[in-house]
Coordinates of C-alpha atoms in Angstrom, one line a residue:
Chain A
M1 CA 122.6 52.3 46.2
K2 CA 119.2 51.2 47.5
E3 CA 119.4 53.9 50.1
T4 CA 119.9 56.7 47.6
T5 CA 116.9 55.7 45.5
A6 CA 114.8 55.5 48.7
T7 CA 115.8 59.0 49.7
T8 CA 115.2 60.3 46.2
S9 CA 111.8 58.8 46.0
G10 CA 111.1 60.1 49.5
R11 CA 112.1 63.5 48.4
S12 CA 110.0 63.4 45.3
G13 CA 107.1 62.2 47.4
E14 CA 107.6 65.1 49.7
W15 CA 107.8 67.3 46.7
W16 CA 104.5 66.0 45.4
F17 CA 103.0 66.5 48.8
R18 CA 104.3 70.1 48.9
K19 CA 103.1 70.7 45.3
G20 CA 99.7 69.5 46.3
R21 CA 99.6 71.7 49.4
F22 CA 100.6 74.7 47.4
G23 CA 97.9 73.9 44.9
V24 CA 95.3 73.8 47.6
S25 CA 96.7 77.1 49.0
H26 CA 96.5 78.7 45.5
L27 CA 93.0 77.5 45.1
A28 CA 91.9 78.9 48.5
L29 CA 93.7 82.2 47.8
C30 CA 92.1 82.5 44.4
L31 CA 88.6 81.9 45.7
L32 CA 89.2 84.4 48.5
A33 CA 90.6 87.0 46.1
L34 CA 87.6 86.5 43.9
T35 CA 85.2 87.1 46.8
T36 CA 87.2 90.3 47.6
L37 CA 87.2 91.5 44.0
T38 CA 83.6 90.7 42.9
P39 CA 82.0 93.7 44.5
F40 CA 84.6 95.9 42.8
L41 CA 84.0 94.3 39.5
W42 CA 80.2 94.7 39.9
M43 CA 80.8 98.3 40.7
V44 CA 82.8 99.0 37.6
L45 CA 80.5 97.0 35.3
A46 CA 77.4 98.6 36.8
S47 CA 78.9 102.0 36.1
F48 CA 78.8 101.3 32.4
K49 CA 75.3 99.9 32.3
H50 CA 71.9 101.5 31.6
V51 CA 70.0 101.9 34.9
S52 CA 67.3 99.4 33.7
E53 CA 70.0 96.8 33.3
I54 CA 71.2 96.9 36.9
E55 CA 68.0 96.2 38.7
G56 CA 67.5 92.6 39.7
N57 CA 69.7 91.5 36.9
L58 CA 72.7 89.2 37.2
N59 CA 74.0 89.8 33.7
P60 CA 77.6 90.6 34.4
F61 CA 78.3 92.7 31.3
P62 CA 76.3 95.6 30.0
K63 CA 74.5 94.9 26.7
V64 CA 75.5 98.3 25.5
W65 CA 78.4 100.1 27.2
H66 CA 77.5 103.5 28.4
P67 CA 80.8 105.5 29.1
E68 CA 78.7 108.7 29.0
N69 CA 77.5 107.8 32.5
Y70 CA 80.8 109.2 33.7
A71 CA 80.2 112.5 32.0
Q72 CA 76.7 112.5 33.3
V73 CA 78.0 112.5 36.9
F74 CA 79.8 115.8 36.3
K75 CA 76.7 117.3 34.8
Q76 CA 74.3 116.3 37.7
I77 CA 76.5 117.3 40.6
H78 CA 79.6 119.5 41.0
F79 CA 81.7 116.4 41.0
A80 CA 84.8 118.2 39.7
R81 CA 84.5 120.7 42.5
Y82 CA 84.3 117.9 45.1
Y83 CA 87.2 116.2 43.6
F84 CA 89.3 119.4 43.7
N85 CA 88.2 120.1 47.3
S86 CA 89.2 116.6 48.5
I87 CA 92.6 116.7 46.9
F88 CA 93.2 120.3 47.8
V89 CA 92.4 119.7 51.5
A90 CA 94.2 116.4 51.6
A91 CA 97.3 117.9 50.0
W92 CA 97.5 120.8 52.5
V93 CA 96.9 118.5 55.5
T94 CA 99.6 116.1 54.2
V95 CA 102.2 118.8 53.8
L96 CA 101.4 120.6 57.1
Q97 CA 101.0 117.5 59.2
T98 CA 104.2 116.0 58.0
L99 CA 106.1 119.2 58.6
T100 CA 104.7 119.9 62.1
S101 CA 105.1 116.2 63.1
A102 CA 108.7 116.3 61.9
M103 CA 109.5 119.5 63.8
A104 CA 107.9 118.2 67.0
A105 CA 109.6 114.9 66.6
F106 CA 112.9 116.6 66.2
A107 CA 112.3 118.6 69.4
F108 CA 111.4 115.4 71.2
A109 CA 114.2 113.3 69.7
R110 CA 117.1 115.7 69.6
L111 CA 116.8 118.9 71.6
R112 CA 117.3 119.0 75.3
W113 CA 114.7 121.0 77.3
P114 CA 113.3 120.7 80.8
R115 CA 110.6 118.0 81.3
R116 CA 110.9 116.9 77.7
D117 CA 110.1 113.3 78.3
Q118 CA 107.1 114.1 80.6
V119 CA 105.7 116.4 77.9
F120 CA 106.2 113.6 75.4
K121 CA 104.3 111.1 77.6
L122 CA 101.5 113.6 77.9
Y123 CA 101.5 114.0 74.2
L124 CA 101.2 110.2 73.7
F125 CA 98.4 110.1 76.2
T126 CA 96.3 112.2 73.8
L127 CA 96.5 109.2 71.4
M128 CA 94.5 107.2 73.9
V129 CA 91.6 109.7 73.9
P130 CA 89.2 108.3 71.4
G131 CA 87.8 110.4 68.5
V132 CA 84.3 110.0 69.8
V133 CA 85.2 112.0 72.8
T134 CA 87.0 114.8 71.1
M135 CA 84.6 115.4 68.3
I136 CA 82.1 117.5 70.2
P137 CA 84.7 119.9 71.9
N138 CA 86.5 120.2 68.5
Y139 CA 83.3 121.2 66.9
T140 CA 82.3 123.7 69.6
L141 CA 85.8 125.2 69.3
M142 CA 85.4 125.6 65.5
V143 CA 82.0 127.4 66.1
K144 CA 83.7 129.8 68.6
L145 CA 86.5 130.5 66.2
G146 CA 84.1 131.1 63.3
L147 CA 85.7 128.4 61.2
L148 CA 82.5 126.5 60.3
D149 CA 82.1 126.0 56.5
S150 CA 85.7 127.0 55.6
Y151 CA 88.8 125.4 54.2
I152 CA 90.8 126.4 57.2
G153 CA 88.4 124.6 59.5
L154 CA 89.0 121.5 57.4
I155 CA 92.8 121.8 57.2
V156 CA 94.2 123.3 60.4
P157 CA 92.8 120.9 63.0
A158 CA 94.0 118.0 61.0
S159 CA 97.5 119.5 60.6
F160 CA 98.8 118.3 63.9
S161 CA 99.1 114.7 64.8
A162 CA 100.4 113.0 67.9
F163 CA 100.7 109.7 66.0
G164 CA 102.8 111.3 63.3
T165 CA 105.0 112.9 65.9
F166 CA 105.4 109.5 67.6
L167 CA 106.2 107.7 64.3
L168 CA 108.8 110.2 63.2
R169 CA 110.4 110.4 66.6
Q170 CA 110.9 106.7 66.5
F171 CA 112.5 107.2 63.2
M172 CA 114.8 110.0 64.2
M173 CA 115.9 108.1 67.3
G174 CA 117.4 105.6 64.9
I175 CA 119.6 108.2 63.2
P176 CA 123.1 108.3 64.7
R177 CA 123.8 111.2 67.0
A178 CA 127.3 111.6 65.7
L179 CA 125.8 113.2 62.5
D180 CA 124.2 116.1 64.2
E181 CA 127.1 116.5 66.6
A182 CA 129.3 116.9 63.6
A183 CA 126.9 119.4 62.2
A184 CA 127.0 121.3 65.5
I185 CA 130.8 121.4 65.5
D186 CA 130.6 122.8 62.0
G187 CA 128.5 125.6 63.5
A188 CA 125.1 124.6 62.2
T189 CA 122.1 126.0 63.9
H190 CA 119.3 123.7 65.2
W191 CA 117.3 124.7 62.2
R192 CA 120.0 123.8 59.7
T193 CA 120.7 120.4 61.5
F194 CA 117.0 119.7 61.2
W195 CA 116.6 120.7 57.6
D196 CA 119.8 119.5 56.1
V197 CA 120.8 116.5 58.2
I198 CA 117.8 114.9 59.9
L199 CA 115.0 115.5 57.4
P200 CA 116.8 113.8 54.5
L201 CA 117.7 110.8 56.6
A202 CA 114.1 110.5 58.0
R203 CA 112.7 110.3 54.5
P204 CA 111.2 106.8 54.6
G205 CA 109.3 107.8 57.7
L206 CA 108.2 111.1 56.2
V207 CA 106.9 109.3 53.1
T208 CA 105.0 106.7 55.1
L209 CA 103.4 109.3 57.2
A210 CA 102.5 111.4 54.2
I211 CA 100.8 108.6 52.4
F212 CA 98.7 107.6 55.4
T213 CA 97.8 111.2 56.1
F214 CA 96.7 111.8 52.5
M215 CA 94.7 108.7 52.4
G216 CA 93.0 109.4 55.7
T217 CA 92.2 113.0 54.9
Y218 CA 90.9 112.2 51.4
G219 CA 88.4 109.7 52.8
S220 CA 87.6 111.5 56.0
F221 CA 83.9 111.7 56.5
F222 CA 82.8 112.8 59.9
W223 CA 84.6 116.2 60.1
P224 CA 83.6 117.6 56.7
L225 CA 80.1 116.3 57.4
V226 CA 79.5 118.4 60.5
L227 CA 81.7 121.3 59.4
I228 CA 80.7 122.0 55.8
K229 CA 77.3 123.4 54.9
S230 CA 77.8 125.0 51.4
D231 CA 77.9 122.9 48.2
A232 CA 81.1 124.6 47.0
L233 CA 83.1 123.3 49.9
R234 CA 81.9 119.7 49.9
T235 CA 84.6 117.1 49.7
L236 CA 84.1 113.9 47.8
P237 CA 82.6 111.7 50.6
I238 CA 80.1 114.4 51.4
G239 CA 79.3 115.0 47.8
M240 CA 78.8 111.2 47.3
L241 CA 76.4 111.1 50.3
Y242 CA 74.5 114.0 48.9
F243 CA 74.4 112.4 45.4
D244 CA 73.2 109.1 46.9
S245 CA 70.4 110.8 48.9
V246 CA 69.2 113.0 46.1
Y247 CA 69.7 110.9 43.0
G248 CA 69.7 107.5 44.7
K249 CA 67.7 105.8 42.0
Q250 CA 70.5 106.2 39.4
T251 CA 72.6 103.3 40.6
N252 CA 74.7 103.4 37.4
L253 CA 75.7 107.0 37.9
I254 CA 76.4 106.5 41.6
M255 CA 78.6 103.6 40.8
A256 CA 80.5 105.7 38.2
A257 CA 81.0 108.3 40.9
S258 CA 82.2 105.7 43.3
V259 CA 84.7 104.3 40.8
M260 CA 86.1 107.8 40.3
N261 CA 86.2 108.4 44.0
I262 CA 88.4 105.4 44.7
T263 CA 90.6 105.6 41.6
P264 CA 93.2 108.0 43.1
L265 CA 93.4 105.8 46.2
I266 CA 94.1 102.7 44.1
I267 CA 96.8 104.6 42.1
L268 CA 98.4 105.8 45.3
F269 CA 98.2 102.4 46.8
V270 CA 99.7 100.4 43.9
S271 CA 102.5 102.9 43.5
T272 CA 103.5 103.0 47.2
Q273 CA 102.7 99.5 48.3
K274 CA 106.1 98.8 49.7
F275 CA 106.2 101.8 52.0
L276 CA 102.7 101.2 53.2
V277 CA 103.2 97.6 54.2
K278 CA 106.3 98.5 56.2
G279 CA 104.6 101.6 57.6
I280 CA 101.7 99.6 59.0
Q281 CA 104.0 97.1 60.6
L282 CA 106.1 100.0 62.0
G283 CA 103.0 101.7 63.4
A284 CA 102.1 98.5 65.3
V285 CA 105.3 98.7 67.3
K286 CA 103.6 101.0 69.6
G287 CA 101.5 98.1 71.0
Chain B
M1 CA 110.7 128.3 68.1
F2 CA 110.2 124.5 68.3
S3 CA 108.5 124.8 71.6
L4 CA 106.1 127.2 69.9
V5 CA 105.2 124.5 67.4
V6 CA 105.0 122.0 70.1
S7 CA 102.7 124.1 72.2
A8 CA 100.6 124.7 69.2
T9 CA 100.2 121.0 68.5
N10 CA 99.5 120.3 72.1
W11 CA 96.8 122.9 72.1
S12 CA 95.0 121.4 69.2
L13 CA 95.2 117.9 70.5
T14 CA 94.1 118.5 74.0
R15 CA 91.0 120.3 73.1
E16 CA 89.0 118.0 75.4
E17 CA 88.9 120.8 78.0
P18 CA 85.6 122.5 77.3
F19 CA 83.7 119.6 79.0
R20 CA 82.8 121.8 81.9
F21 CA 79.2 122.2 80.9
V22 CA 78.5 118.5 81.4
G23 CA 76.4 118.2 84.5
L24 CA 75.6 115.1 86.5
A25 CA 72.0 115.3 85.6
N26 CA 72.9 114.2 82.1
F27 CA 74.4 111.0 83.5
A28 CA 71.5 110.3 85.7
Q29 CA 69.2 110.7 82.6
L30 CA 71.4 108.5 80.6
F31 CA 71.3 105.4 82.8
G32 CA 67.5 105.5 82.7
D33 CA 67.5 106.1 78.9
K34 CA 66.1 103.0 77.2
E35 CA 67.5 104.1 73.9
F36 CA 71.0 104.3 75.3
W37 CA 70.9 100.6 76.5
Q38 CA 69.4 99.5 73.2
Y39 CA 72.2 101.2 71.3
F40 CA 74.7 99.8 73.7
I41 CA 73.5 96.3 72.8
N42 CA 73.6 97.1 69.1
T43 CA 77.2 98.2 69.4
G44 CA 77.9 94.9 71.2
Y45 CA 76.0 92.9 68.5
L46 CA 78.0 94.5 65.7
M47 CA 81.2 93.6 67.5
L48 CA 80.4 89.9 67.3
G49 CA 81.8 90.0 63.7
M50 CA 85.2 90.9 65.1
P51 CA 86.5 87.5 66.2
I52 CA 85.5 86.1 62.8
A53 CA 87.3 88.9 61.0
I54 CA 90.4 88.4 63.1
A55 CA 90.4 84.6 62.6
G56 CA 90.0 85.3 58.9
S57 CA 92.9 87.7 58.8
L58 CA 95.0 85.0 60.6
C59 CA 94.0 82.4 58.0
L60 CA 94.9 84.8 55.1
A61 CA 98.2 85.6 56.7
L62 CA 99.0 81.9 57.2
L63 CA 98.2 81.3 53.5
L64 CA 100.2 84.2 52.4
S65 CA 103.2 83.5 54.6
Q66 CA 104.1 80.4 52.5
K67 CA 106.6 80.8 49.7
L68 CA 104.0 81.0 46.9
R69 CA 104.2 82.7 43.6
G70 CA 102.2 85.9 43.3
V71 CA 101.9 86.5 47.1
V72 CA 102.3 90.2 46.6
I73 CA 99.5 90.3 44.1
Y74 CA 97.2 88.4 46.5
R75 CA 98.1 90.7 49.3
T76 CA 97.4 93.7 47.2
M77 CA 94.0 92.3 46.3
F78 CA 93.1 91.5 49.9
Y79 CA 94.2 94.9 51.1
L80 CA 92.2 96.7 48.5
P81 CA 88.9 97.0 50.4
S82 CA 90.4 98.4 53.6
F83 CA 92.5 100.8 51.7
T84 CA 89.7 102.2 49.6
S85 CA 87.1 101.9 52.4
G86 CA 85.0 104.9 52.9
V87 CA 81.7 106.4 51.7
A88 CA 82.2 105.1 48.1
L89 CA 82.4 101.5 49.2
L90 CA 79.5 101.9 51.7
I91 CA 77.4 103.2 48.9
L92 CA 78.4 100.2 46.8
W93 CA 77.3 97.9 49.5
K94 CA 74.0 99.7 49.9
A95 CA 73.4 98.9 46.2
L96 CA 74.6 95.3 46.6
Y97 CA 72.2 94.7 49.6
N98 CA 69.1 96.3 47.9
P99 CA 66.5 93.6 48.5
Q100 CA 64.6 94.1 45.2
F101 CA 67.3 95.2 42.8
G102 CA 70.6 94.2 44.4
P103 CA 72.8 91.5 43.0
I104 CA 73.1 89.7 46.3
N105 CA 69.4 88.9 46.4
A106 CA 69.3 88.3 42.7
A107 CA 71.9 85.5 43.3
L108 CA 70.5 84.2 46.7
G109 CA 66.8 84.6 46.0
P110 CA 66.4 81.4 44.0
I111 CA 68.3 79.5 46.7
F112 CA 66.0 80.8 49.5
Q113 CA 62.9 80.1 47.4
W114 CA 64.1 76.6 46.7
F115 CA 64.1 76.0 50.5
G116 CA 60.7 77.5 50.6
G117 CA 61.8 80.7 52.3
Q118 CA 62.1 84.3 51.3
A119 CA 65.2 86.2 50.4
P120 CA 66.4 88.4 53.3
E121 CA 65.5 92.0 53.4
W122 CA 69.0 92.9 54.6
L123 CA 69.2 96.6 55.5
L124 CA 65.4 97.0 55.8
S125 CA 64.9 94.2 58.3
T126 CA 65.3 94.1 62.1
K127 CA 65.8 90.4 62.0
N128 CA 69.2 89.0 63.2
L129 CA 70.9 85.7 63.6
L130 CA 70.5 85.7 67.4
G131 CA 66.8 86.4 67.2
L132 CA 67.2 89.5 69.4
H133 CA 64.2 91.7 69.9
A134 CA 64.6 95.1 68.3
E135 CA 64.3 97.0 71.5
D136 CA 64.7 94.7 74.4
I137 CA 67.1 92.1 75.5
R138 CA 64.8 89.3 74.6
L139 CA 65.1 86.5 72.1
V140 CA 62.2 86.2 69.8
W141 CA 61.8 83.4 67.3
A142 CA 60.1 85.8 64.8
Q143 CA 63.3 87.9 64.8
F144 CA 65.5 85.1 63.7
G145 CA 66.8 85.7 60.2
L146 CA 69.2 87.9 58.3
G147 CA 68.8 91.6 58.8
A148 CA 70.5 95.0 58.8
R149 CA 72.9 94.2 61.6
D150 CA 74.1 91.0 60.0
A151 CA 74.5 92.8 56.7
M152 CA 76.7 95.3 58.6
I153 CA 78.8 92.5 60.1
F154 CA 79.3 90.8 56.7
M155 CA 80.3 94.0 55.1
G156 CA 82.7 94.8 58.0
I157 CA 84.4 91.4 57.6
W158 CA 84.8 91.9 53.9
I159 CA 86.3 95.4 54.4
S160 CA 88.7 94.5 57.3
I161 CA 89.7 90.9 56.7
G162 CA 92.7 91.7 54.4
G163 CA 93.5 95.0 56.1
S164 CA 96.0 96.0 58.7
N165 CA 95.3 93.0 60.9
M166 CA 96.4 90.7 58.2
L167 CA 99.6 92.7 57.7
L168 CA 100.2 92.6 61.5
Y169 CA 99.8 88.8 61.5
L170 CA 102.2 88.6 58.5
A171 CA 104.8 90.7 60.4
G172 CA 104.2 88.5 63.5
L173 CA 104.7 85.3 61.4
S174 CA 107.9 86.5 59.9
N175 CA 109.3 87.2 63.3
I176 CA 108.9 83.6 64.5
P177 CA 112.3 82.0 64.6
Q178 CA 112.7 79.4 61.8
E179 CA 114.3 77.0 64.3
L180 CA 111.1 76.5 66.1
F181 CA 109.4 75.2 63.0
E182 CA 112.4 73.0 62.2
A183 CA 112.4 71.6 65.8
A184 CA 108.6 70.9 65.5
Q185 CA 109.3 69.1 62.2
I186 CA 112.0 66.9 63.8
D187 CA 109.6 66.0 66.6
G188 CA 107.2 64.8 63.9
A189 CA 104.5 67.4 64.4
G190 CA 101.9 67.7 61.7
P191 CA 100.6 71.1 60.4
W192 CA 97.9 71.3 63.1
A193 CA 100.2 70.4 65.9
T194 CA 102.8 72.9 64.6
F195 CA 100.2 75.6 64.5
R196 CA 98.7 74.7 67.9
H197 CA 102.0 74.5 69.8
V198 CA 104.4 76.9 67.8
T199 CA 102.6 79.4 65.6
W200 CA 99.6 80.3 67.9
P201 CA 101.6 80.8 71.1
Q202 CA 104.3 82.8 69.2
L203 CA 101.6 85.0 67.8
A204 CA 99.9 85.6 71.1
P205 CA 101.2 89.2 71.6
T206 CA 100.0 90.1 68.0
T207 CA 96.6 88.5 68.6
F208 CA 96.3 90.4 71.9
F209 CA 97.2 93.7 70.4
I210 CA 94.8 93.2 67.5
L211 CA 92.0 92.1 69.9
V212 CA 92.4 95.2 72.1
M213 CA 92.7 97.6 69.1
S214 CA 89.6 96.0 67.5
F215 CA 87.7 96.2 70.7
I216 CA 88.5 99.8 71.2
G217 CA 87.7 100.5 67.5
G218 CA 84.5 98.5 67.7
L219 CA 83.2 100.4 70.7
Q220 CA 83.5 103.6 68.7
G221 CA 82.5 102.1 65.4
G222 CA 79.4 102.0 63.3
F223 CA 79.1 105.7 62.6
E224 CA 79.9 105.9 58.9
S225 CA 78.0 102.8 57.9
A226 CA 74.9 103.9 59.9
R227 CA 75.0 107.3 58.4
V228 CA 75.4 106.2 54.8
L229 CA 73.5 102.9 54.7
T230 CA 70.6 102.9 57.2
A231 CA 70.4 106.2 59.1
G232 CA 70.6 104.0 62.2
G233 CA 67.4 102.1 61.3
P234 CA 65.4 100.0 60.9
A235 CA 63.8 100.6 64.3
G236 CA 67.2 101.8 65.5
T237 CA 68.8 98.4 65.2
T238 CA 72.0 99.7 63.5
T239 CA 72.4 102.8 65.7
T240 CA 75.6 102.3 67.6
L241 CA 76.8 104.5 70.5
A242 CA 78.9 106.6 68.1
Y243 CA 76.0 107.2 65.8
Y244 CA 73.8 108.0 68.8
I245 CA 76.3 110.7 69.9
Y246 CA 76.3 112.1 66.4
T247 CA 72.5 112.3 66.2
K248 CA 72.1 113.8 69.7
A249 CA 74.8 116.4 69.1
F250 CA 74.5 117.4 65.4
E251 CA 70.9 116.6 64.6
E252 CA 69.1 117.3 67.9
F253 CA 71.8 119.7 69.2
Q254 CA 71.8 118.3 72.7
I255 CA 75.5 118.8 73.0
G256 CA 75.5 118.2 76.8
Y257 CA 73.7 114.9 76.6
A258 CA 75.8 113.7 73.7
S259 CA 78.9 114.6 75.7
A260 CA 77.7 112.5 78.6
V261 CA 77.3 109.5 76.3
S262 CA 80.7 110.1 74.9
W263 CA 82.1 110.2 78.4
V264 CA 80.6 106.9 79.3
L265 CA 82.1 105.5 76.1
F266 CA 85.5 107.1 77.0
I267 CA 85.4 105.5 80.5
I268 CA 84.8 102.0 79.0
I269 CA 87.6 102.5 76.6
A270 CA 89.9 103.8 79.3
V271 CA 89.2 100.7 81.4
V272 CA 90.0 98.5 78.4
T273 CA 93.2 100.4 77.8
L274 CA 94.3 100.0 81.4
L275 CA 93.6 96.3 81.3
N276 CA 95.6 96.1 78.1
W277 CA 98.5 97.7 79.9
K278 CA 98.3 95.4 82.8
F279 CA 97.9 92.1 80.9
G280 CA 99.7 93.3 77.8
S281 CA 103.0 93.6 79.7
R282 CA 102.5 90.2 81.2
E283 CA 101.9 88.7 77.7
T284 CA 105.1 90.3 76.4
N285 CA 107.0 89.0 79.4
D286 CA 105.8 85.5 78.7
A287 CA 106.7 85.6 75.0

């Protein structure tokens, strides 16, 4: 009898200890989350303020809310145009890169051809070459092809990815071979096997790659910065940089533009969280 | 048909070829270039924030790996800065750091004044926490303080702490066999001893991977923040090698010289990668 009470009290003691530890963890996490979110909150609130209210003022909330700041951004720069350019380019790159990566991955994972694995190793090696090294030759190539200041120059070079190929190849290796052998017996061509058997089964991989590609292209800065000269072709990051350098004093408008800039990313992120977290962990397997 | 696609992809990814115009004279010039060494040191200084950010990611992952309520919400919040990172967030930080009008100094100013000091000038100051001279490898007391480079480091930690490194640690933590923790508990190990003797050694491959990737990333880093926040200043203190290559190639059009710098960077990265292969395989064998 005594023993039972002892164990119960011991358990409840442990329970309290655990409860306390969880409380401390929650407190720590809350504080950290607050630190993470404060700059975002400041950005949103500043975007609704009058410019005189931002400077050297710690008032968190605007005295008068100015939603017209957002409309003002569209009036001062061609923000709608930049928005369209960013999404247009990112959408094209996403579709093309996913498609070319899937086709190349299929060739590396399923088709048999001489020196396939050596070619794949060579392919992977290009992943090791850092972007800093490739940017100058890439740029000179664009100059030679006359693709400066064009959508094609923004889209085509980004439409092939060794990383995407690698990711999807890993995915396709996991699909049972029996399936495409059955398709082959039924007289399916390589193309049909690829399109009707492999692609649907590789969907989780395709979605992960697509999200990362979209996100990366939407925010890409260096390439459009050196490639694009005319205002009509500027993407959002370049437009933002220009806005900041020309109208830098209007912090409220710049913050409004920043909020609008990151909103699509937040929507994309929240709606695809599960895929992303898995995708990142999958991508790390290459280490 | 597939080989056609493959060859097309290969073509666009191995565009490093047109490096022929790089003469040895450029390299000779480079090693005598005072600026090159200054920016080399800058790059190194900015990388000092890396271990802090990695340790922070590990702490976050440890906190989040407990069975707490709302873990997904916390994870989402911590991941937000790295997912939305880009020009918009850099412009936000530029406003936050503004020495006269920014909220950081509005909050910190009174504290510094209370101690009889002045609020830091952040992005406008060449001071730094090591007291490094702006142009030489010399420690000068007058240079001690908070300046542009430290501002970059803090911002970098804020952006990356809850990013992919945290997710990698979370994945690593979930891969540790539960029995190890149970065994540690039976042996009467406290939380610290458990971490020291179970969690940390089990995470060694993850830590190693993250360190190598961060190191490679850090060597090439600092371009976007320098371009958006400081234009490499003040007095060149935030110019990293990547930004130096950019200015040489795309503002001064010395493509050959810029290529030489990028080759030096490439060789350093290649050495790190090779060391990674050598020691990386040993680590995995141990684990």
